[in-house]
Amino acid sequence: MKRRSLDPESPPGSAEQSLYEALLSLRNSEEMGAFLSDLCTPAELEVLVDRWRVVPYLLEEVSYREIHERTAVSITTIGRVARYLNQGSGGYLAAAARAAKKQAQTARKKA
């Protein structure tokens, strides 16, 4: 993580909280996409997408090698995501559960 030698105007915690609130204020995936495109470089966004892409495979217990073959995401990144799925703060699991629930609701509406 990047460390700064100068004291910032606002404490890091409040700036971090402000970012979380900005993310939560967005109303749909189009707004979120626009915000993330403005916030992140293309490479940063690609890293986030790669990490998220492997989550469903890991939850299905697909092997790292097969995930790599299906997604072209590096084994190192897959391992990192797996570590945070198992030992992280629960963010991946919460987001994956909500995404699966939303997908199931959408599928029921179409049926």
mmCIF file with all atom_site columns, C-alpha atoms in Angstrom:
data_model
loop_
_atom_site.group_PDB
_atom_site.id
_atom_site.type_symbol
_atom_site.label_atom_id
_atom_site.label_alt_id
_atom_site.label_comp_id
_atom_site.label_asym_id
_atom_site.label_entity_id
_atom_site.label_seq_id
_atom_site.pdbx_PDB_ins_code
_atom_site.Cartn_x
_atom_site.Cartn_y
_atom_site.Cartn_z
_atom_site.occupancy
_atom_site.B_iso_or_equiv
_atom_site.pdbx_formal_charge
_atom_site.auth_seq_id
_atom_site.auth_comp_id
_atom_site.auth_asym_id
_atom_site.auth_atom_id
_atom_site.pdbx_PDB_model_num
ATOM 1   C CA . MET A 1 1   ? 0.000   0.000   0.000   1.00 0.00 ? 1   MET A CA 1
ATOM 2   C CA . LYS A 1 2   ? 1.208   3.462   -0.844  1.00 0.00 ? 2   LYS A CA 1
ATOM 3   C CA . ARG A 1 3   ? 2.509   5.554   2.068   1.00 0.00 ? 3   ARG A CA 1
ATOM 4   C CA . ARG A 1 4   ? 2.766   9.322   1.906   1.00 0.00 ? 4   ARG A CA 1
ATOM 5   C CA . SER A 1 5   ? 5.458   11.355  3.596   1.00 0.00 ? 5   SER A CA 1
ATOM 6   C CA . LEU A 1 6   ? 3.294   14.485  3.855   1.00 0.00 ? 6   LEU A CA 1
ATOM 7   C CA . ASP A 1 7   ? 0.355   14.779  6.223   1.00 0.00 ? 7   ASP A CA 1
ATOM 8   C CA . PRO A 1 8   ? -2.853  14.800  4.174   1.00 0.00 ? 8   PRO A CA 1
ATOM 9   C CA . GLU A 1 9   ? -5.579  17.360  4.847   1.00 0.00 ? 9   GLU A CA 1
ATOM 10  C CA . SER A 1 10  ? -8.018  14.710  5.981   1.00 0.00 ? 10  SER A CA 1
ATOM 11  C CA . PRO A 1 11  ? -7.267  11.546  7.932   1.00 0.00 ? 11  PRO A CA 1
ATOM 12  C CA . PRO A 1 12  ? -7.032  8.419   5.738   1.00 0.00 ? 12  PRO A CA 1
ATOM 13  C CA . GLY A 1 13  ? -9.996  6.809   7.489   1.00 0.00 ? 13  GLY A CA 1
ATOM 14  C CA . SER A 1 14  ? -12.350 9.640   6.639   1.00 0.00 ? 14  SER A CA 1
ATOM 15  C CA . ALA A 1 15  ? -11.191 9.744   3.013   1.00 0.00 ? 15  ALA A CA 1
ATOM 16  C CA . GLU A 1 16  ? -11.682 5.986   2.797   1.00 0.00 ? 16  GLU A CA 1
ATOM 17  C CA . GLN A 1 17  ? -15.155 6.285   4.338   1.00 0.00 ? 17  GLN A CA 1
ATOM 18  C CA . SER A 1 18  ? -15.978 9.032   1.850   1.00 0.00 ? 18  SER A CA 1
ATOM 19  C CA . LEU A 1 19  ? -15.057 6.712   -1.023  1.00 0.00 ? 19  LEU A CA 1
ATOM 20  C CA . TYR A 1 20  ? -17.277 3.949   0.378   1.00 0.00 ? 20  TYR A CA 1
ATOM 21  C CA . GLU A 1 21  ? -20.177 6.385   0.638   1.00 0.00 ? 21  GLU A CA 1
ATOM 22  C CA . ALA A 1 22  ? -19.602 7.617   -2.911  1.00 0.00 ? 22  ALA A CA 1
ATOM 23  C CA . LEU A 1 23  ? -19.726 4.009   -4.164  1.00 0.00 ? 23  LEU A CA 1
ATOM 24  C CA . LEU A 1 24  ? -22.909 3.345   -2.208  1.00 0.00 ? 24  LEU A CA 1
ATOM 25  C CA . SER A 1 25  ? -24.557 6.479   -3.598  1.00 0.00 ? 25  SER A CA 1
ATOM 26  C CA . LEU A 1 26  ? -24.460 5.204   -7.182  1.00 0.00 ? 26  LEU A CA 1
ATOM 27  C CA . ARG A 1 27  ? -27.826 3.985   -8.430  1.00 0.00 ? 27  ARG A CA 1
ATOM 28  C CA . ASN A 1 28  ? -27.032 1.401   -11.096 1.00 0.00 ? 28  ASN A CA 1
ATOM 29  C CA . SER A 1 29  ? -24.296 -0.445  -12.947 1.00 0.00 ? 29  SER A CA 1
ATOM 30  C CA . GLU A 1 30  ? -24.009 2.308   -15.578 1.00 0.00 ? 30  GLU A CA 1
ATOM 31  C CA . GLU A 1 31  ? -23.266 4.932   -12.899 1.00 0.00 ? 31  GLU A CA 1
ATOM 32  C CA . MET A 1 32  ? -20.859 2.552   -11.191 1.00 0.00 ? 32  MET A CA 1
ATOM 33  C CA . GLY A 1 33  ? -19.089 1.867   -14.492 1.00 0.00 ? 33  GLY A CA 1
ATOM 34  C CA . ALA A 1 34  ? -18.728 5.574   -15.197 1.00 0.00 ? 34  ALA A CA 1
ATOM 35  C CA . PHE A 1 35  ? -17.405 6.228   -11.690 1.00 0.00 ? 35  PHE A CA 1
ATOM 36  C CA . LEU A 1 36  ? -14.900 3.374   -11.813 1.00 0.00 ? 36  LEU A CA 1
ATOM 37  C CA . SER A 1 37  ? -13.750 4.425   -15.290 1.00 0.00 ? 37  SER A CA 1
ATOM 38  C CA . ASP A 1 38  ? -13.050 7.890   -13.928 1.00 0.00 ? 38  ASP A CA 1
ATOM 39  C CA . LEU A 1 39  ? -11.491 6.633   -10.688 1.00 0.00 ? 39  LEU A CA 1
ATOM 40  C CA . CYS A 1 40  ? -9.282  3.840   -12.035 1.00 0.00 ? 40  CYS A CA 1
ATOM 41  C CA . THR A 1 41  ? -6.757  3.542   -14.807 1.00 0.00 ? 41  THR A CA 1
ATOM 42  C CA . PRO A 1 42  ? -7.621  0.929   -17.443 1.00 0.00 ? 42  PRO A CA 1
ATOM 43  C CA . ALA A 1 43  ? -5.008  -1.390  -15.902 1.00 0.00 ? 43  ALA A CA 1
ATOM 44  C CA . GLU A 1 44  ? -6.452  -0.969  -12.394 1.00 0.00 ? 44  GLU A CA 1
ATOM 45  C CA . LEU A 1 45  ? -9.946  -1.673  -13.662 1.00 0.00 ? 45  LEU A CA 1
ATOM 46  C CA . GLU A 1 46  ? -8.685  -4.756  -15.516 1.00 0.00 ? 46  GLU A CA 1
ATOM 47  C CA . VAL A 1 47  ? -7.156  -6.075  -12.280 1.00 0.00 ? 47  VAL A CA 1
ATOM 48  C CA . LEU A 1 48  ? -10.453 -5.584  -10.441 1.00 0.00 ? 48  LEU A CA 1
ATOM 49  C CA . VAL A 1 49  ? -12.388 -7.315  -13.216 1.00 0.00 ? 49  VAL A CA 1
ATOM 50  C CA . ASP A 1 50  ? -9.925  -10.223 -13.289 1.00 0.00 ? 50  ASP A CA 1
ATOM 51  C CA . ARG A 1 51  ? -10.243 -10.720 -9.545  1.00 0.00 ? 51  ARG A CA 1
ATOM 52  C CA . TRP A 1 52  ? -14.031 -10.653 -9.686  1.00 0.00 ? 52  TRP A CA 1
ATOM 53  C CA . ARG A 1 53  ? -14.140 -13.020 -12.691 1.00 0.00 ? 53  ARG A CA 1
ATOM 54  C CA . VAL A 1 54  ? -12.499 -15.842 -10.766 1.00 0.00 ? 54  VAL A CA 1
ATOM 55  C CA . VAL A 1 55  ? -14.762 -15.654 -7.697  1.00 0.00 ? 55  VAL A CA 1
ATOM 56  C CA . PRO A 1 56  ? -17.601 -17.813 -9.111  1.00 0.00 ? 56  PRO A CA 1
ATOM 57  C CA . TYR A 1 57  ? -15.130 -20.478 -10.243 1.00 0.00 ? 57  TYR A CA 1
ATOM 58  C CA . LEU A 1 58  ? -13.481 -20.572 -6.833  1.00 0.00 ? 58  LEU A CA 1
ATOM 59  C CA . LEU A 1 59  ? -16.867 -20.861 -5.126  1.00 0.00 ? 59  LEU A CA 1
ATOM 60  C CA . GLU A 1 60  ? -17.602 -23.834 -7.408  1.00 0.00 ? 60  GLU A CA 1
ATOM 61  C CA . GLU A 1 61  ? -14.214 -25.292 -6.378  1.00 0.00 ? 61  GLU A CA 1
ATOM 62  C CA . VAL A 1 62  ? -12.827 -25.319 -9.926  1.00 0.00 ? 62  VAL A CA 1
ATOM 63  C CA . SER A 1 63  ? -9.072  -25.954 -9.934  1.00 0.00 ? 63  SER A CA 1
ATOM 64  C CA . TYR A 1 64  ? -6.724  -22.995 -10.281 1.00 0.00 ? 64  TYR A CA 1
ATOM 65  C CA . ARG A 1 65  ? -5.326  -24.430 -13.511 1.00 0.00 ? 65  ARG A CA 1
ATOM 66  C CA . GLU A 1 66  ? -8.792  -24.754 -15.069 1.00 0.00 ? 66  GLU A CA 1
ATOM 67  C CA . ILE A 1 67  ? -9.755  -21.244 -13.934 1.00 0.00 ? 67  ILE A CA 1
ATOM 68  C CA . HIS A 1 68  ? -6.572  -19.960 -15.559 1.00 0.00 ? 68  HIS A CA 1
ATOM 69  C CA . GLU A 1 69  ? -7.382  -21.818 -18.784 1.00 0.00 ? 69  GLU A CA 1
ATOM 70  C CA . ARG A 1 70  ? -10.939 -20.445 -18.859 1.00 0.00 ? 70  ARG A CA 1
ATOM 71  C CA . THR A 1 71  ? -10.123 -16.841 -17.921 1.00 0.00 ? 71  THR A CA 1
ATOM 72  C CA . ALA A 1 72  ? -6.407  -16.276 -18.647 1.00 0.00 ? 72  ALA A CA 1
ATOM 73  C CA . VAL A 1 73  ? -6.123  -14.805 -15.131 1.00 0.00 ? 73  VAL A CA 1
ATOM 74  C CA . SER A 1 74  ? -2.766  -15.615 -13.550 1.00 0.00 ? 74  SER A CA 1
ATOM 75  C CA . ILE A 1 75  ? -2.445  -18.414 -11.008 1.00 0.00 ? 75  ILE A CA 1
ATOM 76  C CA . THR A 1 76  ? -1.014  -15.837 -8.576  1.00 0.00 ? 76  THR A CA 1
ATOM 77  C CA . THR A 1 77  ? -4.126  -13.660 -8.838  1.00 0.00 ? 77  THR A CA 1
ATOM 78  C CA . ILE A 1 78  ? -6.399  -16.692 -8.502  1.00 0.00 ? 78  ILE A CA 1
ATOM 79  C CA . GLY A 1 79  ? -4.528  -17.706 -5.352  1.00 0.00 ? 79  GLY A CA 1
ATOM 80  C CA . ARG A 1 80  ? -4.779  -14.199 -3.945  1.00 0.00 ? 80  ARG A CA 1
ATOM 81  C CA . VAL A 1 81  ? -8.543  -14.112 -4.494  1.00 0.00 ? 81  VAL A CA 1
ATOM 82  C CA . ALA A 1 82  ? -8.890  -17.584 -2.964  1.00 0.00 ? 82  ALA A CA 1
ATOM 83  C CA . ARG A 1 83  ? -6.963  -16.461 0.114   1.00 0.00 ? 83  ARG A CA 1
ATOM 84  C CA . TYR A 1 84  ? -9.274  -13.479 0.605   1.00 0.00 ? 84  TYR A CA 1
ATOM 85  C CA . LEU A 1 85  ? -12.363 -15.629 0.003   1.00 0.00 ? 85  LEU A CA 1
ATOM 86  C CA . ASN A 1 86  ? -11.218 -17.918 2.816   1.00 0.00 ? 86  ASN A CA 1
ATOM 87  C CA . GLN A 1 87  ? -9.497  -15.503 5.193   1.00 0.00 ? 87  GLN A CA 1
ATOM 88  C CA . GLY A 1 88  ? -10.654 -12.030 4.201   1.00 0.00 ? 88  GLY A CA 1
ATOM 89  C CA . SER A 1 89  ? -13.323 -9.734  5.577   1.00 0.00 ? 89  SER A CA 1
ATOM 90  C CA . GLY A 1 90  ? -16.217 -11.432 3.805   1.00 0.00 ? 90  GLY A CA 1
ATOM 91  C CA . GLY A 1 91  ? -16.598 -8.848  1.060   1.00 0.00 ? 91  GLY A CA 1
ATOM 92  C CA . TYR A 1 92  ? -16.229 -11.261 -1.843  1.00 0.00 ? 92  TYR A CA 1
ATOM 93  C CA . LEU A 1 93  ? -18.717 -13.667 -0.271  1.00 0.00 ? 93  LEU A CA 1
ATOM 94  C CA . ALA A 1 94  ? -21.285 -10.951 0.458   1.00 0.00 ? 94  ALA A CA 1
ATOM 95  C CA . ALA A 1 95  ? -21.060 -9.538  -3.054  1.00 0.00 ? 95  ALA A CA 1
ATOM 96  C CA . ALA A 1 96  ? -21.173 -12.979 -4.667  1.00 0.00 ? 96  ALA A CA 1
ATOM 97  C CA . ALA A 1 97  ? -24.230 -13.979 -2.610  1.00 0.00 ? 97  ALA A CA 1
ATOM 98  C CA . ARG A 1 98  ? -26.072 -10.789 -3.543  1.00 0.00 ? 98  ARG A CA 1
ATOM 99  C CA . ALA A 1 99  ? -25.118 -11.136 -7.201  1.00 0.00 ? 99  ALA A CA 1
ATOM 100 C CA . ALA A 1 100 ? -26.364 -14.747 -7.246  1.00 0.00 ? 100 ALA A CA 1
ATOM 101 C CA . LYS A 1 101 ? -29.619 -13.729 -5.546  1.00 0.00 ? 101 LYS A CA 1
ATOM 102 C CA . LYS A 1 102 ? -30.173 -10.919 -8.049  1.00 0.00 ? 102 LYS A CA 1
ATOM 103 C CA . GLN A 1 103 ? -29.397 -13.243 -10.972 1.00 0.00 ? 103 GLN A CA 1
ATOM 104 C CA . ALA A 1 104 ? -31.891 -15.822 -9.648  1.00 0.00 ? 104 ALA A CA 1
ATOM 105 C CA . GLN A 1 105 ? -34.586 -13.150 -9.278  1.00 0.00 ? 105 GLN A CA 1
ATOM 106 C CA . THR A 1 106 ? -33.962 -11.952 -12.833 1.00 0.00 ? 106 THR A CA 1
ATOM 107 C CA . ALA A 1 107 ? -34.159 -15.523 -14.133 1.00 0.00 ? 107 ALA A CA 1
ATOM 108 C CA . ARG A 1 108 ? -37.481 -16.093 -12.316 1.00 0.00 ? 108 ARG A CA 1
ATOM 109 C CA . LYS A 1 109 ? -38.936 -12.911 -13.804 1.00 0.00 ? 109 LYS A CA 1
ATOM 110 C CA . LYS A 1 110 ? -38.003 -14.055 -17.318 1.00 0.00 ? 110 LYS A CA 1
ATOM 111 C CA . ALA A 1 111 ? -39.551 -17.517 -16.790 1.00 0.00 ? 111 ALA A CA 1
#
